Coordinates of C-alpha atoms and ligand atoms in Angstrom, one line a residue:
X1 CA -24.4 19.3 21.8
X2 CA -21.3 17.7 23.3
X3 CA -18.2 19.6 24.1
X4 CA -16.5 17.8 21.2
X5 CA -19.1 19.0 18.7
X6 CA -19.2 22.5 20.3
X7 CA -15.5 22.9 20.0
X8 CA -15.3 21.7 16.4
X9 CA -16.1 24.4 13.8
X10 CA -18.4 22.0 11.8
X11 CA -19.3 18.4 12.0
X12 CA -20.8 16.7 8.9
X13 CA -22.2 13.4 9.5
X14 CA -23.6 11.7 6.5
X15 CA -22.8 9.2 3.9
X16 CA -21.5 11.0 0.8
X17 CA -20.7 8.3 -1.7
X18 CA -22.6 5.1 -1.9
X19 CA -19.9 2.7 -3.3
X20 CA -22.3 0.5 -5.2
X21 CA -19.7 -0.6 -7.7
X22 CA -17.4 -1.9 -5.2
X23 CA -20.1 -3.6 -3.4
X24 CA -20.8 -5.4 -6.6
X25 CA -17.3 -6.8 -6.3
X26 CA -15.8 -5.4 -9.4
X27 CA -12.0 -4.9 -9.2
X28 CA -10.8 -1.3 -9.1
X29 CA -8.5 0.3 -11.6
X30 CA -7.0 2.5 -8.8
X31 CA -3.9 1.3 -7.0
X32 CA -2.6 -1.0 -9.6
X33 CA 0.6 -0.6 -11.6
X34 CA 0.6 0.4 -15.3
X35 CA 1.6 -3.1 -16.3
X36 CA -1.3 -4.5 -14.3
X37 CA -3.6 -2.0 -15.8
X38 CA -2.5 -3.0 -19.3
X39 CA -3.1 -6.7 -18.5
X40 CA -6.6 -5.8 -17.1
X41 CA -7.5 -3.9 -20.3
X42 CA -6.2 -6.6 -22.6
X43 CA -8.3 -9.1 -20.7
X44 CA -11.5 -7.2 -21.7
X45 CA -10.4 -7.1 -25.3
X46 CA -8.3 -3.9 -25.7
X47 CA -5.8 -4.8 -28.5
X48 CA -2.3 -5.1 -27.2
X49 CA -1.0 -2.3 -29.5
X50 CA -3.5 0.1 -28.0
X51 CA -3.0 -0.9 -24.4
X52 CA -0.1 1.4 -23.6
X53 CA -1.9 4.4 -24.9
X54 CA -5.2 3.5 -23.1
X55 CA -3.2 3.2 -19.9
X56 CA -1.8 6.7 -20.3
X57 CA -5.3 8.1 -20.9
X58 CA -6.8 6.3 -17.9
X59 CA -3.8 7.2 -15.7
X60 CA -4.2 10.9 -16.5
X61 CA -8.0 10.8 -15.8
X62 CA -7.7 9.0 -12.6
X63 CA -4.7 10.7 -11.0
X64 CA -4.3 14.2 -12.8
X65 CA -8.0 15.0 -13.3
X66 CA -9.2 12.9 -10.4
X67 CA -12.4 11.5 -12.0
X68 CA -14.4 8.8 -10.3
X69 CA -16.9 8.2 -13.1
X70 CA -15.9 6.5 -16.5
X71 CA -18.5 8.7 -18.3
X72 CA -16.3 11.8 -17.5
X73 CA -13.4 10.3 -19.6
X74 CA -14.3 12.2 -22.7
X75 CA -11.5 11.1 -24.9
X76 CA -12.2 7.5 -24.4
X77 CA -14.6 6.0 -27.0
X78 CA -18.1 5.4 -25.6
X79 CA -18.1 1.6 -26.3
X80 CA -14.8 1.2 -24.3
X81 CA -16.2 3.3 -21.5
X82 CA -19.2 0.9 -21.4
X83 CA -16.9 -2.0 -21.3
X84 CA -14.8 -0.5 -18.5
X85 CA -18.0 0.2 -16.5
X86 CA -19.1 -3.4 -16.9
X87 CA -15.8 -4.8 -15.6
X88 CA -14.2 -2.3 -13.3
X89 CA -14.8 0.3 -10.8
X90 CA -13.1 3.7 -10.0
X91 CA -15.6 4.7 -7.3
X92 CA -14.5 6.3 -4.1
X93 CA -15.1 4.9 -0.7
X94 CA -18.0 6.1 1.4
X95 CA -17.2 9.1 3.7
X96 CA -19.1 8.2 6.8
X97 CA -18.1 11.3 8.7
X98 CA -16.1 14.4 8.2
X99 CA -15.1 16.5 11.2
X100 CA -13.5 19.8 11.2
X101 CA -11.5 21.0 14.2
X102 CA -11.5 24.6 15.3
X103 CA -7.8 24.8 14.1
X104 CA -8.8 23.7 10.5
X105 CA -7.7 20.1 10.9
X106 CA -10.0 17.7 9.1
X107 CA -10.7 14.1 10.0
X108 CA -12.5 11.7 7.6
X109 CA -13.9 8.4 8.7
X110 CA -14.0 6.3 5.5
X111 CA -15.7 3.0 5.0
X112 CA -14.4 0.5 2.5
X113 CA -16.6 -2.4 1.3
X114 CA -15.9 -6.0 2.2
X115 CA -13.1 -7.9 0.6
X116 CA -14.2 -11.4 -0.3
X117 CA -16.0 -12.9 2.7
X118 CA -14.9 -10.1 5.1
X119 CA -16.9 -7.3 6.5
X120 CA -16.7 -3.5 5.6
X121 CA -14.0 -1.7 7.4
X122 CA -13.5 1.9 8.6
X123 CA -10.4 3.9 8.8
X124 CA -9.5 7.5 9.6
X125 CA -7.5 10.0 7.6
X126 CA -6.4 13.4 8.8
X127 CA -5.6 16.6 6.9
X128 CA -3.5 19.3 8.7
X129 CA -3.3 22.7 7.0
X130 CA -0.4 24.9 7.8
X131 CA 1.3 28.0 6.4
X132 CA 2.7 27.0 3.0
X133 CA 1.8 23.2 3.2
X134 CA -1.0 20.8 3.7
X135 CA -0.2 17.4 5.2
X136 CA -2.3 14.3 4.9
X137 CA -1.9 11.6 7.5
X138 CA -2.8 8.3 5.9
X139 CA -3.6 4.9 7.5
X140 CA -2.0 1.6 6.3
X141 CA -4.0 -0.9 8.4
X142 CA -7.3 -1.2 10.1
X143 CA -6.2 -1.3 13.7
X144 CA -2.7 -2.4 14.6
X145 CA -0.9 -5.4 16.1
X146 CA 1.7 -3.4 17.9
X147 CA 0.0 -2.1 21.1
X148 CA 2.3 0.8 21.7
X149 CA 1.1 1.8 25.2
X150 CA 0.7 5.5 24.6
X151 CA -1.3 5.1 21.3
X152 CA -5.1 4.9 21.0
X153 CA -4.9 2.9 17.7
X154 CA -2.8 0.3 19.5
X155 CA -5.9 -0.6 21.7
X156 CA -7.8 -1.6 18.5
X157 CA -7.0 -5.1 17.3
X158 CA -5.8 -5.5 13.8
X159 CA -8.7 -6.2 11.3
X160 CA -6.7 -6.3 8.2
X161 CA -4.2 -4.6 5.9
X162 CA -5.5 -2.0 3.6
X163 CA -5.0 -2.6 -0.1
X164 CA -2.9 -0.2 -2.3
X165 CA -6.3 1.0 -3.7
X166 CA -7.6 1.8 -0.2
X167 CA -4.4 3.6 0.8
X168 CA -4.5 5.8 -2.4
X169 CA -8.2 6.3 -2.0
X170 CA -7.5 8.3 1.2
X171 CA -5.4 10.8 -0.9
X172 CA -8.1 10.9 -3.7
X173 CA -10.9 11.6 -1.3
X174 CA -8.9 14.3 0.5
X175 CA -8.1 16.0 -2.8
X176 CA -11.8 15.7 -3.8
X177 CA -13.0 17.3 -0.6
X178 CA -10.3 20.1 -0.6
X179 CA -10.9 21.0 -4.3
X180 CA -7.3 19.9 -5.1
X181 CA -8.2 18.5 -8.5
X182 CA -9.0 20.6 -11.6
X183 CA -12.6 21.9 -11.8
X184 CA -13.2 21.0 -8.2
X185 CA -13.9 23.4 -5.3
X186 CA -13.5 23.0 -1.6
X187 CA -16.5 23.6 0.8
X188 CA -16.7 27.2 1.9
X189 CA -14.6 28.1 5.0
X190 CA -12.0 25.3 4.4
X191 CA -8.7 26.3 5.9
X192 CA -5.9 25.5 3.4
X193 CA -2.5 26.9 2.3
X194 CA -3.0 30.0 0.4
X195 CA -0.8 28.9 -2.5
X196 CA 0.2 25.7 -4.2
X197 CA -1.2 22.3 -3.7
X198 CA -3.7 21.7 -1.0
X199 CA -2.2 18.3 -0.2
X200 CA 1.4 19.0 -0.6
X201 CA 2.8 16.4 1.8
X202 CA 1.8 12.9 2.9
X203 CA 2.9 11.1 6.1
X204 CA 2.2 7.3 6.5
X205 CA 1.5 8.0 10.2
X206 CA -2.2 7.1 10.6
X207 CA -3.5 3.8 11.8
X208 CA -1.3 0.8 11.6
X209 CA 2.4 -0.1 11.0
X210 CA 3.1 0.6 7.3
X211 CA 6.1 -1.8 7.1
X212 CA 3.8 -4.7 8.1
X213 CA 1.9 -3.9 4.9
X214 CA 5.0 -3.4 2.7
X215 CA 3.9 -4.3 -0.8
X216 CA 0.6 -2.4 -0.7
X217 CA 2.2 0.7 0.8
X218 CA 5.0 0.5 -1.8
X219 CA 2.6 0.2 -4.7
X220 CA 0.4 3.1 -3.3
X221 CA 3.4 5.4 -2.7
X222 CA 5.0 4.8 -6.0
X223 CA 1.7 5.8 -7.7
X224 CA 1.4 8.9 -5.4
X225 CA 4.9 10.0 -6.4
X226 CA 4.6 9.1 -10.0
X227 CA 5.5 12.2 -12.2
X228 CA 2.6 11.5 -14.6
X229 CA 0.1 11.0 -11.9
X230 CA -0.4 12.5 -8.4
X231 CA 3.2 13.8 -8.7
X232 CA 4.1 14.3 -5.1
X233 CA 7.8 14.7 -4.5
X234 CA 9.4 11.8 -2.6
X235 CA 10.9 14.4 -0.3
X236 CA 7.4 15.3 0.8
X237 CA 6.4 11.8 1.5
X238 CA 7.3 10.4 4.9
X239 CA 6.9 6.8 6.0
X240 CA 6.8 6.4 9.8
X241 CA 7.7 3.0 11.4
X242 CA 7.8 1.8 15.0
X243 CA 11.0 0.0 14.0
X244 CA 10.4 -3.0 11.7
X245 CA 14.2 -3.3 11.2
X246 CA 14.3 -5.9 8.3
X247 CA 12.1 -3.7 6.1
X248 CA 13.8 -0.4 6.7
X249 CA 16.6 -0.8 4.0
X250 CA 14.0 -1.9 1.4
X251 CA 11.9 1.2 2.1
X252 CA 14.8 3.4 1.0
X253 CA 15.8 1.2 -1.8
X254 CA 12.4 0.4 -3.3
X255 CA 10.3 3.4 -2.3
X256 CA 12.8 6.1 -1.7
X257 CA 10.7 8.2 0.6
X258 CA 11.7 10.0 3.8
X259 CA 11.9 8.0 6.9
X260 CA 10.5 8.7 10.4
X261 CA 11.0 6.4 13.4
X262 CA 8.6 6.3 16.4
X263 CA 11.4 6.3 19.0
X264 CA 9.8 7.6 22.2
X265 CA 12.4 6.1 24.5
X266 CA 16.2 5.8 24.6
X267 CA 16.6 2.8 27.0
X268 CA 15.6 -0.6 25.9
X269 CA 13.7 -1.4 29.2
X270 CA 11.5 1.6 28.8
X271 CA 11.1 1.3 25.0
X272 CA 10.1 -2.4 25.5
X273 CA 7.1 -1.0 27.4
X274 CA 6.2 2.0 25.2
X275 CA 6.9 0.4 21.9
X276 CA 6.8 -3.4 22.4
X277 CA 8.3 -4.2 19.0
X278 CA 11.5 -3.1 20.6
X279 CA 11.7 -6.5 22.3
X280 CA 12.2 -8.0 18.9
X281 CA 14.3 -5.2 17.3
X282 CA 16.1 -3.4 20.1
X283 CA 17.5 0.2 19.9
X284 CA 21.0 -0.8 18.7
X285 CA 19.6 -2.7 15.7
X286 CA 17.2 0.0 15.0
X287 CA 19.7 2.8 15.0
X288 CA 22.1 0.8 12.9
X289 CA 19.4 0.4 10.3
X290 CA 18.9 4.1 10.3
X291 CA 22.6 4.8 9.7
X292 CA 22.4 2.5 6.7
X293 CA 19.1 4.0 5.3
X294 CA 19.7 4.5 1.5
X295 CA 20.1 8.2 0.6
X296 CA 20.3 9.4 4.3
X297 CA 22.3 12.7 4.5
X298 CA 22.2 16.0 6.2
X299 CA 19.9 17.2 3.4
X300 CA 17.7 14.0 3.8
X301 CA 17.6 13.5 7.5
X302 CA 15.6 10.9 9.4
X303 CA 12.9 12.2 11.7
X304 CA 12.7 10.7 15.2
X305 CA 9.4 11.1 16.8
X306 CA 9.5 11.4 20.6
X307 CA 6.1 11.7 22.5
X308 CA 6.6 13.7 25.7
X309 CA 5.2 11.7 28.6
X310 CA 5.3 13.3 32.0
X311 CA 7.8 11.6 34.4
X312 CA 8.2 8.7 32.0
X313 CA 10.6 9.8 29.3
X314 CA 11.0 13.5 29.7
X315 CA 14.0 14.0 32.1
X316 CA 17.2 15.8 31.0
X317 CA 19.0 12.5 31.5
X318 CA 16.8 11.1 28.8
X319 CA 17.5 14.1 26.5
X320 CA 21.3 13.5 27.1
X321 CA 21.0 9.8 26.2
X322 CA 19.0 10.7 23.1
X323 CA 21.7 12.9 21.8
X324 CA 24.3 10.1 22.5
X325 CA 22.1 7.5 20.9
X326 CA 21.7 9.4 17.6
X327 CA 25.4 10.4 17.4
X328 CA 26.4 10.3 13.7
X329 CA 22.8 9.8 12.4
X330 CA 21.6 12.8 10.3
X331 CA 18.5 13.3 12.4
X332 CA 15.8 15.7 13.3
X333 CA 13.9 15.1 16.5
X334 CA 10.1 15.9 16.6
X335 CA 8.9 16.4 20.2
X336 CA 5.2 15.5 20.4
X337 CA 3.2 16.7 23.4
X338 CA 1.2 13.6 24.4
X339 CA -2.3 13.7 23.1
X340 CA -4.8 12.4 25.5
X341 CA -7.4 9.7 24.7
X342 CA -10.1 8.0 26.8
X343 CA -8.7 5.4 29.1
X344 CA -5.0 6.3 29.0
X345 CA -2.8 6.4 32.1
X346 CA -0.3 8.8 30.7
X347 CA -0.1 12.6 31.0
X348 CA 1.5 15.1 28.8
X349 CA 4.8 16.5 30.1
X350 CA 4.6 20.0 31.5
X351 CA 5.3 22.7 28.9
X352 CA 8.3 24.0 30.8
X353 CA 9.8 20.5 30.8
X354 CA 9.2 20.1 27.1
X355 CA 11.0 23.4 26.4
X356 CA 14.0 22.4 28.6
X357 CA 14.2 19.1 26.8
X358 CA 14.0 20.7 23.4
X359 CA 16.7 23.3 24.4
X360 CA 19.1 20.5 25.5
X361 CA 18.8 18.6 22.2
X362 CA 19.0 21.8 20.3
X363 CA 22.3 22.9 22.0
X364 CA 23.6 19.4 21.1
X365 CA 23.1 20.4 17.4
X366 CA 19.8 18.7 16.5
X367 CA 16.8 20.4 15.2
X368 CA 14.0 19.7 17.8
X369 CA 10.7 21.3 16.9
X370 CA 7.9 20.9 19.3
X371 CA 4.9 19.7 17.3
X372 CA 1.9 21.9 17.9
X373 CA -1.0 19.7 18.8
X374 CA -3.5 19.7 16.0
X375 CA -7.1 18.6 15.9
X376 CA -7.1 17.4 19.5
X377 CA -10.8 18.4 19.9
X378 CA -11.8 15.9 17.2
X379 CA -9.3 13.1 18.3
X380 CA -7.4 13.7 15.2
X381 CA -4.0 14.4 16.8
X382 CA -1.0 12.0 16.8
X383 CA -1.7 8.7 18.5
X384 CA -5.5 9.4 18.9
X385 CA -6.8 7.7 15.8
X386 CA -9.1 4.8 16.3
X387 CA -11.8 4.0 13.7
X388 CA -15.3 4.6 14.9
X389 CA -16.1 1.0 14.2
X390 CA -14.9 0.9 17.7
X391 CA -16.9 3.9 18.6
X392 CA -16.4 5.6 22.0
X393 CA -18.8 4.4 24.5
X394 CA -20.8 7.2 26.2
X395 CA -18.9 7.0 29.4
X396 CA -15.5 7.0 27.6
X397 CA -16.6 10.1 25.7
X398 CA -17.7 11.9 28.8
X399 CA -14.4 11.1 30.5
X400 CA -12.6 12.5 27.4
X401 CA -14.6 15.6 27.3
X402 CA -13.9 16.2 31.1
X403 CA -10.2 15.7 30.4
X404 CA -10.3 18.2 27.4
X405 CA -11.9 20.8 29.6
X406 CA -9.2 20.2 32.3
X407 CA -6.5 20.5 29.7
X408 CA -7.9 23.6 28.3
X409 CA -7.9 25.1 31.8
X410 CA -4.2 24.1 32.2
X411 CA -3.3 25.6 28.8
X412 CA -4.9 28.9 29.7
Ligands
SF4_1 S1 2.1 4.0 17.4 FE1 1.7 3.1 15.3 S2 2.6 1.0 15.5 FE2 2.3 1.8 17.6 S3 0.2 0.9 18.2 FE3 0.0 3.1 17.3 S4 -0.5 2.8 15.1 FE4 0.4 0.8 15.9

């Protein structure tokens, strides 16, 4: 057994849902608007005057009850269920692998069937249970075009954008597996918040840049926050961007969720290297867009993510410049100890330095929590995701394991 497997509480590695329907190429009823669903139903012969009522019924079964089989829709007439089965699918994607970290973090590798002439694609979704909340980190693209130099996903070329259905499917699968739908139970030993919803928050911080897939992300998040469906509060949904400035205002106007910025550097020369999109949209433009984010206030602050890289961006001079840069922006700064991955040249800042950095910012009046690394042992932590379609080669894995052992020694 490898160190990775030994340190994880449990590793399940088996296909769980054979997504036959989708392989047959039927369109899904998941991830479309009510209007689109009504059109789809009328196309198969549902009378126009019934369409609205049928949409409400289906919406409830899909998003409140979480069913993935038309036969479970007991208040829908049998002949209509048969028609729905013939023309549409509501099947879940295949779970290729589920890994559980020893801190309770879960990572799912999901496989989506081909779209048109394409190939099946795999993406990762991570669940992080904490006291009083459970956060799901959702992917928006397969791979990424942005090549942020500290990010593992950035080393995987972009395969394609995920559809709204595929983005929502990540939430539905997580709620299935965590027993977060009525009449569903979580596997024994699952670590979850003691009360309330098991998935209480979502963050678009998985693989990909969500604002390069704006329309699909928008549709999915509007369904996730729909009061008659998955019903997540918009204050509990955060979209994180590396800084696609032209789409930031629209995000606030059209989706209305919380905003996070992958900042990581306060000087353009350094940010050009760490987050190369900065060459196109430099810091001044980015911070101006944040100042103008619809709804921003002290009660709805923007989160700035700042990965702590040893001797790169972690000096007190950087901390000082950070507070100057964010002057006048209602902000919270999340400090993220760098999470190692195979092949990286960066190191995590020393803990003492992270604390000094946090204290400096805190004294300047900004909340500056240090994010506890979660799920590092299963490569589920921030910046570590990379779908296993690009599986680690044996040599990479051995190097990573050695690095984890070294890091554990340092932590102790
Ligand atoms: S940090 Fe985000 S935007 Fe940058 S490479 Fe990674 S996934 Fe892409």
